[in-house]
PDB file of C-alpha atoms and ligand atoms in Angstrom:
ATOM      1  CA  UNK W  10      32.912 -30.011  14.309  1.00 73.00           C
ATOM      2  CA  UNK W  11      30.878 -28.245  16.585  1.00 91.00           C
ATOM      3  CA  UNK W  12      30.568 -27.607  20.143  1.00 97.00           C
ATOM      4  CA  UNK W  13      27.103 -28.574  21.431  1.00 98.00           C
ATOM      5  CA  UNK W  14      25.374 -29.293  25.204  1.00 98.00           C
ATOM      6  CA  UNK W  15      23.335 -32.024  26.193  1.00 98.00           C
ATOM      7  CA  UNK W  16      21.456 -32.521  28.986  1.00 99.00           C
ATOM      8  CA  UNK W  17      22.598 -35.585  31.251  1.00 99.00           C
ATOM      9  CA  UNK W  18      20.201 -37.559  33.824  1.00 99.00           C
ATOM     10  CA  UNK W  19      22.075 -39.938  36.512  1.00 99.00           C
ATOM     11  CA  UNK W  20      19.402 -41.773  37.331  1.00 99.00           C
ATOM     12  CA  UNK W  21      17.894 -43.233  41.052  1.00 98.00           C
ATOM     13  CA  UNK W  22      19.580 -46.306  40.243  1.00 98.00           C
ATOM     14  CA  UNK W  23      22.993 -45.569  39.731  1.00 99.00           C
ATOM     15  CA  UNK W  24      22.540 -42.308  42.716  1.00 98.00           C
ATOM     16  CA  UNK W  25      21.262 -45.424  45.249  1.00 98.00           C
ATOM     17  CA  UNK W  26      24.634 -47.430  44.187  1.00 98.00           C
ATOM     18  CA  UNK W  27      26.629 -44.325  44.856  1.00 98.00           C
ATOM     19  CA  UNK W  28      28.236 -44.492  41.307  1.00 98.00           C
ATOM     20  CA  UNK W  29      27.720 -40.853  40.509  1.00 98.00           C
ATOM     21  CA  UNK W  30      31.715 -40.321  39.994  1.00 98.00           C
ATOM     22  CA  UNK W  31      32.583 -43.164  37.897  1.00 98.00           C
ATOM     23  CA  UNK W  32      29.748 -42.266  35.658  1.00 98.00           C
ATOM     24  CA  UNK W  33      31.307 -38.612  35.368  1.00 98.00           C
ATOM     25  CA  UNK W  34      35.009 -39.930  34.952  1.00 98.00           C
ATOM     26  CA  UNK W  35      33.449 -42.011  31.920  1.00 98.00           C
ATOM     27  CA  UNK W  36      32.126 -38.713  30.388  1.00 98.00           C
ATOM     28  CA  UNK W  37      35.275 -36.676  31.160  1.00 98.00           C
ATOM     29  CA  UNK W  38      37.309 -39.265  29.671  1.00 98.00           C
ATOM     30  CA  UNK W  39      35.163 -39.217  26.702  1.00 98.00           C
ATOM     31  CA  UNK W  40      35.826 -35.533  26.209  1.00 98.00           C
ATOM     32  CA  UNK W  41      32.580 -34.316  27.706  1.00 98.00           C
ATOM     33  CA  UNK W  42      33.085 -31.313  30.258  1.00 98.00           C
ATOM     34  CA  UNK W  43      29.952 -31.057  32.679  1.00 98.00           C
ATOM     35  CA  UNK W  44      29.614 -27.364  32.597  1.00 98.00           C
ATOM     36  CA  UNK W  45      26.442 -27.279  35.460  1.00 99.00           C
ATOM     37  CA  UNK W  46      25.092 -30.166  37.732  1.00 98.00           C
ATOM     38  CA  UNK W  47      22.723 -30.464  40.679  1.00 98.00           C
ATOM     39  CA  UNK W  48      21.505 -33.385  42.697  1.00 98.00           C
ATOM     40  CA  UNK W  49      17.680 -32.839  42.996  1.00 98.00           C
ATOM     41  CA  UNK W  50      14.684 -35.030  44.197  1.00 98.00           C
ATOM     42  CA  UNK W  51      11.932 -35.178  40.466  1.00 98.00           C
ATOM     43  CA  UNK W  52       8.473 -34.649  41.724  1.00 98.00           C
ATOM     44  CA  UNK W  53       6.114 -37.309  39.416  1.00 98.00           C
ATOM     45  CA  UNK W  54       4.892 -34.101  38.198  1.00 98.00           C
ATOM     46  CA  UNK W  55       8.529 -33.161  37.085  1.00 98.00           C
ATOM     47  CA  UNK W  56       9.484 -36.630  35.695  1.00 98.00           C
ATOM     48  CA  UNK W  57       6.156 -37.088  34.025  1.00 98.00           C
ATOM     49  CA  UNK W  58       6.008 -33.973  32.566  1.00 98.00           C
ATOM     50  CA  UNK W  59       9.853 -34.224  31.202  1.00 98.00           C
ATOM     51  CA  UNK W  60       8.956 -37.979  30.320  1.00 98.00           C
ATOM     52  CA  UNK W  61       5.953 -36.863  28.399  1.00 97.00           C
ATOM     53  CA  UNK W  62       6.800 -38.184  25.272  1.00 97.00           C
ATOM     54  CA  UNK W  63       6.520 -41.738  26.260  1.00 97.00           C
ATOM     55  CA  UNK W  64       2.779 -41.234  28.067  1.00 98.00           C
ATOM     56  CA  UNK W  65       1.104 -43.399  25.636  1.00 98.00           C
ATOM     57  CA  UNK W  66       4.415 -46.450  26.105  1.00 98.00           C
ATOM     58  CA  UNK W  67       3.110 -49.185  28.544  1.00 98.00           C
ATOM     59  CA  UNK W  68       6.108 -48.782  30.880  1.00 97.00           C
ATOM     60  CA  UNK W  69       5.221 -44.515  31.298  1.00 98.00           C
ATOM     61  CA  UNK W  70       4.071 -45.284  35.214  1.00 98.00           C
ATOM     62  CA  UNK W  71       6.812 -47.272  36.240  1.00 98.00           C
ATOM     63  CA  UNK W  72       9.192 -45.282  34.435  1.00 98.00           C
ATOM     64  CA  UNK W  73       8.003 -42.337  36.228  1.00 98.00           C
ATOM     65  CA  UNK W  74       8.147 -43.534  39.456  1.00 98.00           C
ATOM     66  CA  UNK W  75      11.412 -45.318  39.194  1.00 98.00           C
ATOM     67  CA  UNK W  76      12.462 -41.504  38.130  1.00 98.00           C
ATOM     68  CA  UNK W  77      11.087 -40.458  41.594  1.00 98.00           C
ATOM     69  CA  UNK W  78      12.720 -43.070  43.711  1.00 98.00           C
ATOM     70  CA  UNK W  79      15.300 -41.643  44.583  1.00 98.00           C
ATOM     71  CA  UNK W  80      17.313 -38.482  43.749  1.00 98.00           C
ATOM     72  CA  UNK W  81      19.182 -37.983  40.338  1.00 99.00           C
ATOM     73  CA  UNK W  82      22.183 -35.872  39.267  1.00 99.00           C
ATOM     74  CA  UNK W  83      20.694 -33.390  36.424  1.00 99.00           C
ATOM     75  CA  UNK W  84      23.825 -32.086  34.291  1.00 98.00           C
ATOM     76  CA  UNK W  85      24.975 -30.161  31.313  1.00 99.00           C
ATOM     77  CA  UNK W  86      27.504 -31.624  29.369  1.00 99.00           C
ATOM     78  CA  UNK W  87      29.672 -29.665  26.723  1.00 98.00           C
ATOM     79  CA  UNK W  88      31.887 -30.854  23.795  1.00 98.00           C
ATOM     80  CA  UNK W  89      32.369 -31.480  20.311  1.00 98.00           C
ATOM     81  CA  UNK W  90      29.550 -33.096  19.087  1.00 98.00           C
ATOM     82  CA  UNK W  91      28.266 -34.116  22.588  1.00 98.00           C
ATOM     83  CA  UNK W  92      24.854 -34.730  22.160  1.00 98.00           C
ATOM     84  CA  UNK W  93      25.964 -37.995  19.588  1.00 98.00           C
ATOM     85  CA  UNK W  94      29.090 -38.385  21.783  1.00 98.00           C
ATOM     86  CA  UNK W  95      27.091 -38.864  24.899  1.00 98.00           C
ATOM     87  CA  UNK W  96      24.733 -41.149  23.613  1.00 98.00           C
ATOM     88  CA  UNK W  97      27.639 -43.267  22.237  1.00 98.00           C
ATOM     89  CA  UNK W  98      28.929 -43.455  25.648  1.00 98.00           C
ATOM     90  CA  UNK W  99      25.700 -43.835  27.417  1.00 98.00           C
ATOM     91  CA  UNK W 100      25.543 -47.238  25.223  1.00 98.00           C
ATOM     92  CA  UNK W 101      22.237 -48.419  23.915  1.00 98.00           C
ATOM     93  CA  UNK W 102      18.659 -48.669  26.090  1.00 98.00           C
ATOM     94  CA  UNK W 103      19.085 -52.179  27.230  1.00 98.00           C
ATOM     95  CA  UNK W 104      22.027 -52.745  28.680  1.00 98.00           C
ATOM     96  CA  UNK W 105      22.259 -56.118  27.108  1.00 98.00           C
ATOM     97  CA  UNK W 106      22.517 -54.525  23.905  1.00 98.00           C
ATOM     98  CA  UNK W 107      25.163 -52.204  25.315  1.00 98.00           C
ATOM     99  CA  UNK W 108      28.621 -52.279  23.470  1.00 98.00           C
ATOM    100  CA  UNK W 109      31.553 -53.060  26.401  1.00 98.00           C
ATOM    101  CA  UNK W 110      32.897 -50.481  28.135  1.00 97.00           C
ATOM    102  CA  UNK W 111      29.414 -47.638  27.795  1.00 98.00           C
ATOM    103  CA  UNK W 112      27.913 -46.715  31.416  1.00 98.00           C
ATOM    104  CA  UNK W 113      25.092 -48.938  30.282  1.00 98.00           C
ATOM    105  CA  UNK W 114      26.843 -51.952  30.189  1.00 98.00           C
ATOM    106  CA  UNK W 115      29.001 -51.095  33.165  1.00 98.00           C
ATOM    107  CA  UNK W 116      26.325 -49.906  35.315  1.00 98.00           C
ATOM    108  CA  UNK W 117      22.689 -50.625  33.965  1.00 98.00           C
ATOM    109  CA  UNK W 118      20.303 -52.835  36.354  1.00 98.00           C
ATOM    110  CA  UNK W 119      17.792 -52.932  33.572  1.00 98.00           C
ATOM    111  CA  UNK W 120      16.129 -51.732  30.331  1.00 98.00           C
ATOM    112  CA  UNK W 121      14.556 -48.956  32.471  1.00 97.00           C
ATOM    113  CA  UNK W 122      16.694 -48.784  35.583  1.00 98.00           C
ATOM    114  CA  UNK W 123      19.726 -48.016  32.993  1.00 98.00           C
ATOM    115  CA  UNK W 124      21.349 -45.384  34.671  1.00 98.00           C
ATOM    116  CA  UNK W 125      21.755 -42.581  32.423  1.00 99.00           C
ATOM    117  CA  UNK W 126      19.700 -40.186  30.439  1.00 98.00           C
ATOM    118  CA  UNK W 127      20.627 -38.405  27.810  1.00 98.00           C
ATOM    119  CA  UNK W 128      19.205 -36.113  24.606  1.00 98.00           C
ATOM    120  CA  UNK W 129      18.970 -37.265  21.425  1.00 98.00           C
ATOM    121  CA  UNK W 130      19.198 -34.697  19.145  1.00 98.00           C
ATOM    122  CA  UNK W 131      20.215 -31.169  19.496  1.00 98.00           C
ATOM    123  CA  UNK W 132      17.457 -29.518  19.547  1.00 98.00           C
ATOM    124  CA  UNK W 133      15.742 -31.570  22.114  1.00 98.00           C
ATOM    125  CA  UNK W 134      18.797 -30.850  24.619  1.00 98.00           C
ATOM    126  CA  UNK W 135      17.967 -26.960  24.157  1.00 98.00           C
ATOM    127  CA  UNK W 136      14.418 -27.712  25.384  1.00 98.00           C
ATOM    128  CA  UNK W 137      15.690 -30.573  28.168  1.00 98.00           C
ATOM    129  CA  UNK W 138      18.495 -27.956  29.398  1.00 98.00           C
ATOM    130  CA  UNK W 139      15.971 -25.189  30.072  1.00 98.00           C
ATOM    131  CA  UNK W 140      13.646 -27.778  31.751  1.00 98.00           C
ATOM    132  CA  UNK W 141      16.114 -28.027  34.282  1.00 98.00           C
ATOM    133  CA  UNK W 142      18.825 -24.993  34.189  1.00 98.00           C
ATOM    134  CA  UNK W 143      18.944 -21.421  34.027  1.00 98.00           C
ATOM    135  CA  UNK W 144      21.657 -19.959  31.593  1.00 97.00           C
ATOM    136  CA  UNK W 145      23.136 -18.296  34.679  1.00 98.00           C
ATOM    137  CA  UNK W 146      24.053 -21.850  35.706  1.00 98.00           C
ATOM    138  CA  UNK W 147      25.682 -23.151  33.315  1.00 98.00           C
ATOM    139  CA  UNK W 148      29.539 -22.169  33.654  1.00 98.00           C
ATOM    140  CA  UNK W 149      31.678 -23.620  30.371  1.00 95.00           C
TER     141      UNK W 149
HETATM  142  P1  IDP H 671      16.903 -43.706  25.771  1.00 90.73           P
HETATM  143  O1  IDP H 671      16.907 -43.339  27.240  1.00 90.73           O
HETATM  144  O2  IDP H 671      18.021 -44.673  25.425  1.00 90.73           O
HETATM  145  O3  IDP H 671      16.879 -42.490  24.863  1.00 90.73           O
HETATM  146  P2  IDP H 671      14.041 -44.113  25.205  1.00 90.73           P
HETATM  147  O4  IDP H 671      13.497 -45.076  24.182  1.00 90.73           O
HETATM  148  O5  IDP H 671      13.922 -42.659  24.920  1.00 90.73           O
HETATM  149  O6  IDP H 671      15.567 -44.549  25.484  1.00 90.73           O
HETATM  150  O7  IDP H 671      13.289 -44.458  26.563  1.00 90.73           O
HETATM  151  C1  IDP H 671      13.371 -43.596  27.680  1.00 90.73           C
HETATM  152  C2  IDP H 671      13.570 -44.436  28.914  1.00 90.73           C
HETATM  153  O8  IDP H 671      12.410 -45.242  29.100  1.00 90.73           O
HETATM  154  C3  IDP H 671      14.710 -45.437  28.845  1.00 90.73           C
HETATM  155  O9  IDP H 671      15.977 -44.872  29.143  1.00 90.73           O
HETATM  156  C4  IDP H 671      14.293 -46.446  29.889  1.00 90.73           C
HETATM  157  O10 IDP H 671      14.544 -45.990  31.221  1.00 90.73           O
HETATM  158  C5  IDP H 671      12.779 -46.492  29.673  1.00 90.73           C
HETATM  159  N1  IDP H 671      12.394 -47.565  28.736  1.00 90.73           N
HETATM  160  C6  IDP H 671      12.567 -47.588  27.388  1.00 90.73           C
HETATM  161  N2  IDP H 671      12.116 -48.738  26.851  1.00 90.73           N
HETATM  162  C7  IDP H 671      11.634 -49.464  27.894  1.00 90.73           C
HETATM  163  C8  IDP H 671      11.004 -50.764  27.987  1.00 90.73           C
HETATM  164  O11 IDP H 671      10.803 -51.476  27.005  1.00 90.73           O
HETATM  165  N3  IDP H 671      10.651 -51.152  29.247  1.00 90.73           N
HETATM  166  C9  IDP H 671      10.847 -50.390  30.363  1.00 90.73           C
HETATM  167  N4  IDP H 671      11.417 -49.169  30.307  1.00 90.73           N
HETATM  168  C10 IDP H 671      11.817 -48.710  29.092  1.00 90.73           C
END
């Protein structure tokens, strides 16, 4: 197996509820070491720009702004096979659909207030990291 980084999002509504360190301790326990993290305020410049992929979905404005509500913990996360291992314990999209016991269905308000962020694939979280961190700060 190999080691691998993903980039994390806590997202405005999980930062508003306070609920930043039981969404880490759910990582940690899952294996997942967060190896850099920062607690910034996305411009909509920033969170459309990183969101770009979704500008043609019909929800792209109101995800973007509920991205810019608030602040949000950016992170890296490191582990064996973390990219698949956080999405497993992110839990799916909607929350509803969220298997018992992922920060989704612990946490999530909605299908787009859902907490969490993560990559999904490897080389996506190369590109996501860099959107956010310099190599210099990210300390395994
Ligand atoms: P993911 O975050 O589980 O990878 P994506 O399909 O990549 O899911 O969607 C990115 C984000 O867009 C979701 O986390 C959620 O916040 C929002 N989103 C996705 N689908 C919907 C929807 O149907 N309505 C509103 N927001 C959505």
């Amino acid at each position: 197996m190999a080691t691998e980084r993903t980039l994390s999002i806590i997202k405005p509504d999980a930062t508003r509820r306070n609920l930043t360190g039981k969404i880490n301790t759910v990582f940690e326990d899952s294996g997942l070491r967060i190896v850099a993290q920062k607690r910034i305020q996305l411009s909509d410049a920033q969170a459309g720009a990183f969101y770009a992929v979704h500008k043609e979905r019909p929800f792209y404005a109101s995800l973007v702004s509920s991205m810019t509500a608030a602040p949000v913990v950016v992170q890296v996360l490191e582990g064996e096979n973390a990219v698949l291992r956080h999405r497993e314990v992110m839990g799916a999209t909607d929350p509803k659909k969220a298997d018992a016991g992922t920060v989704r269905a612990l946490y999530a308000e909605s299908i787009e207030a859902n907490s969490v962020h993560g990559s999904d694939s490897l080389e996506n979280a190369k590109t996501e990291i860099a959107f956010f961190f310099a190599e210099t700060e990210i300390l395994p």
